[in-house]
């Protein structure tokens, strides 16, 4: 058994890699005599998988039916992607063609790539930067307010395409005319097609649009990774992940390159790049140079995937977090649907991004170090072989879908044909038992996230619903029976029901804080923050309960010790739920004061004016509050009694200058007539 040596840049991670993780196929050969020679492996697996697929394929239909694009479209698109990449004109950044195929007319945008190494790594170690949220507002974690990281060189190239070419107007016309648009590219051209697709989805398929056009598709061939985990998280939340289809040949090195820091490959990067360029007519002859490049990339890929596997398997070793703080691991992660070509005519479809990351490492492992020179050359030649490979594979329709990963077979034992089909496909990718356990762990993590959502749904029904009902009744009783607002009643805390209201407030805080903590750790399904049910729950919770948090804060005079509520003490449970609503409405920027938090502004303004400080310094804030109150009441976000009967608000009203008081008087008059 052999080991990868740890990457020089990550030597302190060696304790993660002291377990054999690379060469285990020889075990499979020992158990299965038919697999003893590499030349017979492909033939045997291909024949077995093909027969089993005919008997009972797991695909449940053709590939085209399952991914939304017919096979003839994929073949044609692949040809256009390579045509763009081979084009002799250096300054031609993309090609726009209308393609007539039996299944319909497609408007295809194919992007050329760049073979300038400085465009792949703009800065060290990995060349990443925050995405431009003005172009891609959805590519972030909403509650955590964390923008996706993307490759800076690729982002700059797309920005140039967007601003300096007719790309935008051509896409607008095609989409506006109801045409089916497909973006495609090979290698770094594929990265451009990803950005183009995200921009189009942002522009035309966001929830604020009343008319939804045909969604665009993105089909890539040998694409490098372009962004971090938030790209996967956001694409799944927006239900866009299904529109991205990535084809990867088993040994193709390009989808793995950005898992290595530039410092580990810069000596060979430039020379290897010329052999990855379709325009370069000479194939690589120096196997030593190819082997050095391949080994360096795969050592770093081992670092990333082993660290990820530890997390997938729930490692509690404190060194995991400690070492990650000292060692720069690549931020790049896969997203969308990946279709792996195993070289035997079989296509393996994977949608779990954690599983795809593991496959990028384990599918390129060696059964013997003697294979290194050949596999290293294959890792370069396969990057240029997609047209020929897909011509054969798409015709065979030997498709295996890796779903329910937690039930993935570790061997082909048993007579179940589905298990045998899947196991044969995994053998075709050279996956060891350890690799399959990593895939299982990815499936278990996804399943655990679903269980976590079920748990908080149950907790919400058991605890939050009754507490919300109590506080709604409390609010009504204060306004009707006491003739005052519930904000001041809660702040004074004179009666038993005020105490009970505080208990319910704390119960709700506990339920929502648990939700927020899970979101911070990405322990809930990616789709969670986009679900209408939870957005609505967040709105109701924030509007009803946050005023009580503000009242409690000022009742205990915490503003004098800690500072203003909004800037120093507002809980994440309100920040997160507010961001959900703002994102759902696609509001361009965060609103500083909301219909649930305006009481904090009332308290601050009252304190400022009572302290005899210059009113001119807060005049704009007062006038903004007046405008906001009118907007909220006009839109029925505040009821007529929310503030009109409340002593705290009336106190502020009484100390305002006459001109401002007149505006409030008019507002109150309108509210009372509501």
XYZ file of C-alpha atoms in Angstrom, residues 2-627:
626
model
C 1.254 3.465 -0.910
C 0.692 6.919 0.494
C 0.594 10.348 -0.964
C 3.345 12.407 0.626
C 1.837 15.491 2.236
C 2.117 18.730 0.266
C 5.015 20.960 1.237
C 2.613 23.805 1.892
C 0.570 21.665 4.246
C 3.092 19.548 6.131
C 1.436 20.256 9.458
C -1.625 18.406 8.181
C 0.284 15.138 7.987
C -1.627 13.632 10.890
C -4.737 13.740 8.688
C -3.006 11.824 5.925
C -1.212 9.175 7.938
C -4.118 6.888 7.075
C -3.741 5.204 3.678
C -6.021 7.058 1.328
C -4.709 6.600 -2.162
C -3.998 3.145 -3.451
C -6.513 0.496 -2.526
C -7.657 -0.790 -5.879
C -5.167 -3.642 -5.507
C -7.379 -4.990 -2.704
C -10.295 -5.098 -5.120
C -8.107 -6.941 -7.609
C -7.170 -9.514 -5.017
C -10.849 -10.178 -4.276
C -11.891 -10.182 -7.942
C -9.539 -12.119 -10.258
C -11.168 -10.553 -13.305
C -9.703 -7.210 -12.278
C -6.076 -8.359 -12.065
C -4.916 -6.680 -15.269
C -5.607 -3.063 -16.025
C -6.311 -3.863 -19.667
C -9.084 -6.252 -18.666
C -10.579 -3.917 -16.076
C -12.113 -1.566 -18.592
C -13.479 -4.352 -20.794
C -14.975 -6.297 -17.876
C -16.504 -3.300 -16.150
C -17.878 -1.908 -19.378
C -19.475 -5.209 -20.396
C -20.861 -5.857 -16.920
C -22.226 -2.361 -16.477
C -23.745 -2.341 -19.968
C -25.582 -5.634 -19.404
C -26.820 -4.597 -15.982
C -27.938 -1.245 -17.344
C -30.044 -3.000 -19.973
C -31.636 -5.195 -17.308
C -32.470 -2.554 -14.711
C -30.796 0.830 -15.069
C -30.805 3.163 -12.093
C -31.057 6.099 -14.480
C -34.841 5.940 -14.725
C -34.749 7.236 -18.310
C -32.249 8.790 -20.650
C -29.680 11.326 -19.507
C -31.404 14.026 -21.532
C -34.753 13.384 -19.841
C -33.159 13.657 -16.414
C -31.041 16.774 -16.837
C -33.331 18.724 -19.174
C -31.105 18.787 -22.279
C -31.250 16.155 -24.984
C -28.139 14.214 -25.936
C -27.962 15.697 -29.443
C -27.922 19.164 -27.868
C -25.077 18.216 -25.532
C -23.002 16.834 -28.411
C -23.530 19.949 -30.491
C -22.806 22.233 -27.565
C -19.598 20.335 -26.824
C -18.445 20.900 -30.390
C -19.177 24.617 -30.120
C -17.301 24.862 -26.817
C -14.168 23.408 -28.422
C -14.667 25.477 -31.562
C -14.591 28.642 -29.425
C -11.493 27.467 -27.610
C -9.630 26.596 -30.797
C -10.503 29.818 -32.600
C -7.444 31.598 -33.957
C -8.634 35.104 -33.067
C -7.233 35.919 -29.638
C -9.596 38.817 -28.903
C -12.799 36.901 -29.698
C -14.136 36.280 -26.194
C -17.291 34.390 -27.094
C -19.394 33.167 -30.013
C -23.160 33.428 -30.381
C -24.870 30.927 -32.651
C -28.446 29.855 -33.288
C -28.448 26.089 -33.501
C -31.275 24.099 -35.057
C -31.511 20.554 -33.715
C -34.319 18.006 -33.942
C -35.414 18.868 -30.409
C -35.690 22.595 -31.198
C -33.751 25.826 -31.705
C -31.094 26.783 -29.184
C -29.261 30.073 -28.790
C -25.771 29.021 -27.751
C -23.139 31.307 -26.255
C -19.751 29.539 -26.275
C -16.818 31.160 -24.508
C -13.143 30.960 -25.359
C -10.643 30.360 -22.580
C -7.414 31.907 -21.469
C -4.039 30.181 -21.287
C -2.336 33.029 -19.532
C -1.329 31.638 -16.130
C -1.619 35.084 -14.558
C -5.360 35.073 -15.333
C -5.815 31.868 -13.347
C -3.922 33.047 -10.264
C -4.141 36.841 -9.976
C -2.802 36.708 -6.433
C -1.356 34.088 -4.112
C -2.041 31.535 -2.849
C -5.330 30.733 -4.629
C -6.329 33.899 -6.470
C -9.774 34.273 -4.893
C -11.798 37.439 -4.261
C -15.290 38.359 -3.084
C -17.858 38.235 -5.846
C -19.375 41.474 -7.139
C -22.748 41.516 -5.376
C -24.044 44.275 -7.623
C -23.994 41.789 -10.517
C -24.642 38.651 -8.465
C -26.689 39.661 -5.373
C -27.869 36.116 -4.680
C -24.403 34.565 -4.488
C -24.027 34.895 -0.740
C -25.124 33.304 2.479
C -28.142 35.445 3.395
C -28.269 35.203 7.176
C -24.505 35.068 7.628
C -24.236 37.962 5.149
C -21.192 36.313 3.595
C -20.423 36.857 -0.085
C -19.180 33.987 -2.220
C -15.491 33.844 -3.058
C -14.630 33.385 -6.731
C -11.497 33.234 -8.821
C -10.457 36.850 -9.390
C -8.919 36.273 -12.815
C -12.030 34.567 -14.155
C -14.276 37.232 -12.606
C -12.258 40.035 -14.240
C -12.419 38.326 -17.619
C -16.211 37.991 -17.383
C -16.512 41.605 -16.237
C -14.686 42.624 -19.409
C -17.048 40.487 -21.513
C -20.050 41.998 -19.748
C -18.965 45.610 -20.190
C -17.006 45.647 -23.456
C -19.003 43.356 -25.761
C -22.599 43.067 -27.031
C -23.062 40.028 -24.744
C -25.648 41.663 -22.472
C -27.855 42.974 -25.297
C -27.673 39.665 -27.180
C -28.720 37.677 -24.116
C -31.492 40.165 -23.331
C -32.914 39.823 -26.825
C -32.732 36.024 -26.864
C -34.359 35.722 -23.432
C -36.907 38.422 -24.236
C -37.904 36.544 -27.404
C -38.551 33.411 -25.344
C -35.615 31.436 -26.777
C -33.812 28.589 -25.040
C -30.362 29.884 -24.153
C -27.392 27.619 -23.457
C -24.034 28.872 -22.166
C -21.050 26.615 -22.683
C -17.289 26.502 -22.552
C -14.270 24.263 -22.265
C -11.597 24.763 -19.593
C -11.451 28.406 -18.433
C -14.050 29.207 -21.098
C -16.366 27.059 -18.977
C -15.784 29.440 -16.070
C -17.093 32.304 -18.233
C -20.207 30.296 -19.057
C -20.852 29.805 -15.336
C -20.690 33.550 -14.638
C -22.900 34.226 -17.671
C -25.515 31.757 -16.447
C -25.557 33.166 -12.936
C -25.993 36.690 -14.286
C -28.897 35.609 -16.510
C -30.579 33.754 -13.641
C -30.190 36.819 -11.415
C -31.636 39.052 -14.113
C -34.606 36.951 -15.220
C -35.455 34.231 -12.689
C -35.521 36.077 -9.382
C -38.791 36.013 -7.370
C -39.687 39.631 -8.126
C -40.203 38.880 -11.823
C -43.842 38.331 -12.763
C -43.006 36.672 -16.078
C -40.509 33.839 -16.005
C -38.684 33.023 -19.279
C -37.161 29.693 -20.165
C -34.298 29.123 -17.718
C -30.836 29.087 -19.285
C -28.596 26.040 -19.112
C -24.872 25.954 -18.498
C -22.958 22.982 -19.908
C -19.235 22.817 -19.201
C -16.437 20.477 -20.253
C -13.336 20.151 -18.090
C -14.208 23.254 -16.097
C -11.917 24.444 -13.303
C -13.557 25.159 -9.964
C -14.452 28.841 -9.761
C -15.840 29.544 -6.283
C -16.105 28.455 -2.664
C -18.834 26.523 -0.843
C -21.197 29.514 -0.844
C -21.583 29.162 -4.612
C -23.031 25.690 -4.059
C -25.057 26.860 -1.054
C -26.596 29.820 -2.920
C -27.306 27.928 -6.154
C -29.219 25.256 -4.225
C -31.094 27.827 -2.148
C -32.250 29.610 -5.307
C -33.095 26.291 -6.995
C -30.580 27.073 -9.733
C -28.187 24.179 -9.212
C -30.028 21.979 -11.724
C -29.194 24.365 -14.576
C -25.433 23.732 -14.268
C -24.148 20.540 -15.891
C -20.440 19.774 -15.701
C -18.797 16.949 -17.673
C -15.502 15.658 -16.265
C -13.286 12.908 -17.659
C -11.837 10.698 -14.975
C -8.216 11.885 -15.017
C -8.631 15.409 -16.422
C -6.344 17.579 -14.283
C -8.004 20.956 -14.958
C -11.016 20.509 -12.607
C -8.450 19.890 -9.842
C -5.838 22.585 -10.569
C -7.287 25.292 -8.324
C -7.206 22.943 -5.340
C -3.444 23.558 -5.350
C -1.796 26.868 -4.365
C 0.114 28.556 -7.151
C 3.362 28.246 -5.175
C 3.220 24.444 -5.478
C 2.849 24.389 -9.279
C 4.291 27.671 -10.572
C 7.517 26.030 -11.767
C 5.677 23.756 -14.207
C 2.375 25.600 -14.660
C 3.340 27.632 -17.721
C 4.892 24.781 -19.667
C 2.073 22.329 -18.864
C -0.521 24.921 -19.871
C 0.550 24.904 -23.494
C -0.280 21.194 -23.714
C -3.751 21.823 -22.247
C -4.447 24.386 -24.943
C -6.467 22.889 -27.856
C -4.610 25.226 -30.252
C -1.284 23.601 -29.389
C -0.696 20.782 -31.868
C 2.048 18.861 -30.030
C 1.219 16.367 -27.276
C 3.347 16.242 -24.163
C 6.432 14.049 -24.415
C 8.182 14.757 -21.114
C 6.477 12.328 -18.724
C 8.669 13.533 -15.825
C 7.355 17.065 -16.080
C 3.758 15.836 -16.399
C 4.214 13.504 -13.424
C 5.617 16.320 -11.292
C 2.693 18.580 -12.118
C 0.089 15.844 -11.612
C 1.607 14.752 -8.291
C 1.764 18.286 -6.948
C -1.874 18.996 -7.814
C -3.030 15.684 -6.369
C -1.067 16.100 -3.121
C -2.872 19.358 -2.518
C -6.157 17.828 -3.598
C -5.510 15.172 -0.954
C -5.078 17.900 1.653
C -8.387 19.526 0.803
C -10.440 16.358 0.470
C -8.973 14.698 3.567
C -9.778 17.764 5.654
C -13.294 17.803 4.179
C -13.681 14.070 4.849
C -12.813 14.595 8.513
C -15.607 17.147 8.746
C -18.038 14.904 6.849
C -17.349 12.057 9.240
C -17.923 14.248 12.292
C -14.371 14.350 13.591
C -14.182 15.935 17.051
C -10.401 16.231 17.020
C -9.589 19.785 18.098
C -6.476 19.704 15.915
C -8.751 19.770 12.888
C -9.784 23.366 13.573
C -6.392 24.367 14.943
C -4.453 23.221 11.897
C -7.018 24.714 9.500
C -6.321 28.093 11.101
C -2.619 27.809 10.263
C -2.698 26.108 6.865
C -4.212 27.734 3.800
C -6.387 25.149 2.077
C -8.002 25.905 -1.241
C -11.408 27.595 -0.867
C -12.712 26.260 -4.187
C -15.568 23.754 -4.193
C -17.765 22.163 -6.875
C -21.462 22.883 -7.387
C -24.237 21.823 -9.759
C -24.633 18.441 -11.456
C -21.411 16.588 -12.277
C -21.267 13.860 -14.897
C -18.110 11.769 -14.661
C -16.961 9.856 -17.742
C -15.073 6.735 -16.663
C -13.572 5.982 -20.071
C -15.651 2.831 -20.573
C -18.653 4.529 -22.115
C -20.397 4.885 -18.778
C -21.578 8.197 -17.312
C -21.937 8.639 -13.545
C -24.178 11.507 -12.414
C -23.597 13.143 -9.013
C -25.438 16.138 -7.543
C -24.007 16.186 -4.019
C -21.184 18.763 -4.062
C -19.417 17.201 -1.040
C -19.375 13.882 -2.868
C -18.072 15.517 -6.051
C -15.137 16.988 -4.124
C -14.213 13.540 -2.836
C -14.521 12.082 -6.337
C -12.113 14.665 -7.733
C -9.466 13.088 -5.531
C -10.365 9.413 -5.394
C -11.127 8.912 -9.102
C -7.561 9.922 -10.012
C -5.789 7.528 -7.650
C -3.261 4.994 -8.826
C -3.249 1.247 -8.335
C 0.530 1.245 -8.633
C 3.156 4.004 -8.710
C 4.385 2.566 -11.971
C 1.196 3.965 -13.532
C 2.142 7.542 -12.626
C 3.794 8.529 -15.958
C 0.859 7.203 -18.001
C -1.863 8.630 -15.751
C -0.063 11.993 -15.645
C -0.080 12.100 -19.468
C -3.737 11.007 -19.473
C -4.566 13.857 -17.099
C -3.491 16.258 -19.843
C -4.672 14.408 -22.948
C -8.127 13.735 -21.478
C -8.680 17.470 -21.112
C -8.806 17.616 -24.909
C -10.860 14.437 -25.449
C -14.418 15.405 -24.495
C -15.851 15.453 -28.012
C -14.774 11.901 -28.817
C -15.643 10.567 -25.364
C -19.158 12.009 -25.314
C -19.864 10.918 -28.875
C -19.503 7.329 -27.656
C -20.863 7.650 -24.099
C -24.020 9.569 -24.945
C -24.850 7.002 -27.600
C -24.468 4.065 -25.221
C -26.860 5.558 -22.625
C -25.119 3.626 -19.868
C -26.004 6.027 -17.064
C -25.732 5.547 -13.320
C -27.102 8.097 -10.862
C -25.375 8.230 -7.489
C -28.309 9.107 -5.279
C -29.024 8.101 -1.685
C -25.290 8.118 -1.109
C -25.651 6.974 2.489
C -26.720 3.576 1.096
C -23.853 3.307 -1.376
C -22.589 -0.303 -1.669
C -19.068 -0.979 -0.436
C -18.859 -4.022 -2.697
C -20.882 -5.890 -5.321
C -21.866 -8.640 -2.876
C -25.472 -9.789 -3.174
C -27.843 -10.340 -6.062
C -29.552 -6.937 -6.150
C -29.101 -5.656 -9.710
C -29.197 -1.974 -8.697
C -26.425 -2.575 -6.170
C -24.389 -4.476 -8.743
C -24.863 -1.706 -11.326
C -23.781 1.000 -8.886
C -20.853 -1.036 -7.607
C -19.657 -1.689 -11.155
C -19.834 2.049 -11.868
C -17.776 2.795 -8.762
C -15.248 0.163 -9.799
C -15.091 1.834 -13.197
C -14.034 5.046 -11.455
C -11.427 3.146 -9.431
C -13.094 3.903 -6.098
C -11.725 2.077 -3.076
C -13.705 1.149 0.019
C -12.339 4.225 1.748
C -13.545 6.427 -1.133
C -16.998 4.892 -0.921
C -17.101 5.558 2.816
C -16.362 9.219 2.070
C -19.264 9.305 -0.382
C -21.482 7.677 2.203
C -20.473 10.339 4.705
C -21.467 13.037 2.202
C -24.864 11.403 1.869
C -25.238 11.087 5.632
C -24.442 14.773 6.095
C -27.146 15.753 3.620
C -29.578 13.415 5.369
C -28.628 14.853 8.778
C -29.377 18.368 7.549
C -32.852 17.220 6.583
C -33.302 15.646 10.006
C -32.201 18.907 11.628
C -34.885 20.758 9.690
C -37.499 18.221 10.759
C -36.377 18.695 14.357
C -36.708 22.473 14.345
C -40.049 22.234 12.537
C -41.316 20.029 15.342
C -39.867 22.319 17.990
C -41.489 25.293 16.315
C -44.874 23.573 16.345
C -44.446 22.385 19.947
C -43.143 25.611 21.464
C -43.197 28.603 19.165
C -46.783 28.423 17.898
C -48.343 28.546 21.378
C -45.956 31.292 22.533
C -46.711 33.416 19.474
C -50.435 32.968 20.053
C -50.053 34.093 23.675
C -48.124 37.233 22.678
C -50.663 38.132 19.995
C -53.415 37.932 22.622
C -51.246 39.925 25.024
C -50.755 42.664 22.434
C -54.494 42.862 21.757
C -55.426 42.923 25.447
C -53.004 45.777 26.116
C -54.440 47.870 23.296
C -58.105 47.077 24.028
C -58.314 46.619 27.805
C -55.513 48.891 29.025
C -55.816 51.480 26.303
C -52.072 51.533 25.840
C -49.533 49.916 23.539
C -47.988 46.552 24.467
C -44.493 48.028 24.152
C -44.888 50.264 27.218
C -46.975 47.713 29.125
C -44.182 45.188 28.755
C -41.541 47.778 29.597
C -43.274 48.689 32.886
C -43.931 45.025 33.888
C -46.697 45.683 36.414
C -49.019 42.725 35.971
C -48.877 38.927 35.844
C -49.549 38.768 32.115
C -46.521 41.041 31.565
C -44.376 38.473 33.353
C -45.873 35.620 31.306
C -45.249 37.581 28.145
C -41.580 37.751 29.101
C -41.507 33.986 29.606
C -42.955 33.456 26.132
C -40.423 35.912 24.702
C -37.598 33.830 26.157
C -39.113 30.594 24.828
C -39.253 32.056 21.327
C -35.722 33.413 21.644
C -34.508 29.902 22.472
C -36.253 28.338 19.474
C -34.992 30.941 17.015
C -31.481 31.096 18.441
C -31.167 27.356 17.808
C -32.206 27.905 14.181
C -29.657 30.693 13.780
C -26.827 28.646 15.284
C -27.558 25.816 12.848
C -27.531 28.268 9.960
C -24.201 29.720 11.085
C -22.699 26.218 10.981
C -24.451 25.283 7.701
C -26.269 22.438 9.470
C -29.592 22.990 7.698
C -30.420 22.274 4.042
C -29.152 24.935 1.650
C -32.729 25.636 0.559
C -33.839 26.589 4.095
C -33.410 30.374 3.979
C -35.312 30.598 0.709
C -38.410 28.754 1.907
C -41.529 30.955 1.973
C -42.795 29.244 5.106
C -39.745 30.234 7.149
C -39.543 33.720 5.650
C -43.156 34.292 6.742
C -42.465 32.856 10.182
C -39.502 35.192 10.500
C -41.591 38.229 9.541
C -44.308 37.461 12.102
C -41.795 36.655 14.839
C -39.728 39.783 14.265
C -42.688 42.163 14.124
C -44.324 40.763 17.239
C -41.364 39.972 19.488
C -38.558 42.406 18.690
C -40.408 45.363 20.267
C -40.442 43.356 23.512
C -36.683 42.772 23.284
C -36.169 46.512 22.810
C -38.496 47.293 25.733
C -36.619 44.846 27.949
C -33.282 46.346 26.874
C -34.316 49.862 27.832
C -36.195 48.741 30.941
C -32.909 47.492 32.356
C -31.073 50.614 31.104
C -28.677 48.490 29.077
C -28.457 51.294 26.555
C -26.511 53.326 29.136
C -23.905 50.575 29.647
C -23.767 48.776 26.307
C -24.828 51.461 23.866
C -27.552 51.744 21.208
C -29.608 48.600 20.688
C -29.365 48.546 16.889
C -25.595 48.821 16.635
C -24.490 47.072 19.824
C -27.128 44.622 20.989
C -29.583 43.561 18.279
C -29.757 39.733 18.360
C -28.903 37.712 15.265
C -32.382 36.161 15.288
C -33.742 39.511 14.082
C -30.866 40.369 11.752
C -31.135 37.017 9.980
C -34.916 37.070 9.560
C -34.785 40.650 8.299
C -32.168 39.654 5.683
C -34.394 36.774 4.545
C -37.209 39.204 3.764
C -34.917 41.748 2.130
C -33.467 39.043 -0.104
C -36.895 37.648 -1.009
C -37.969 41.164 -2.057
C -34.562 41.757 -3.717
C -34.114 45.033 -1.887
C -30.899 46.661 -3.108
C -29.505 47.433 0.347
C -30.195 46.667 3.975
C -32.728 48.905 5.718
C -31.244 50.388 8.924
C -34.565 50.778 10.774
C -37.451 48.379 10.217
C -41.083 48.110 11.245
C -39.991 45.805 14.075
C -37.027 47.817 15.360
C -38.292 51.407 15.111
C -38.871 51.447 18.890
C -35.109 51.486 19.350
C -34.964 54.627 17.211
C -37.809 56.179 19.225
C -35.877 55.537 22.451
C -32.634 56.939 21.037
C -34.272 60.086 19.678
C -36.151 60.681 22.911
C -32.937 60.302 24.920
C -31.079 62.676 22.584
C -33.710 65.418 22.707
C -34.210 65.109 26.485
C -30.466 65.583 26.991
C -30.842 69.101 25.502
C -28.508 68.316 22.608
C -28.911 70.134 19.295
C -32.025 68.926 17.473
C -30.468 69.689 14.088
C -28.111 66.762 14.588
C -31.029 64.304 14.639
C -33.484 66.208 12.436
C -32.899 63.928 9.442
C -33.413 60.840 11.630
C -36.720 62.210 12.927
C -37.923 63.035 9.434
C -36.827 59.622 8.180
C -38.774 57.981 11.020
C -41.860 59.978 10.008
C -41.521 58.801 6.411
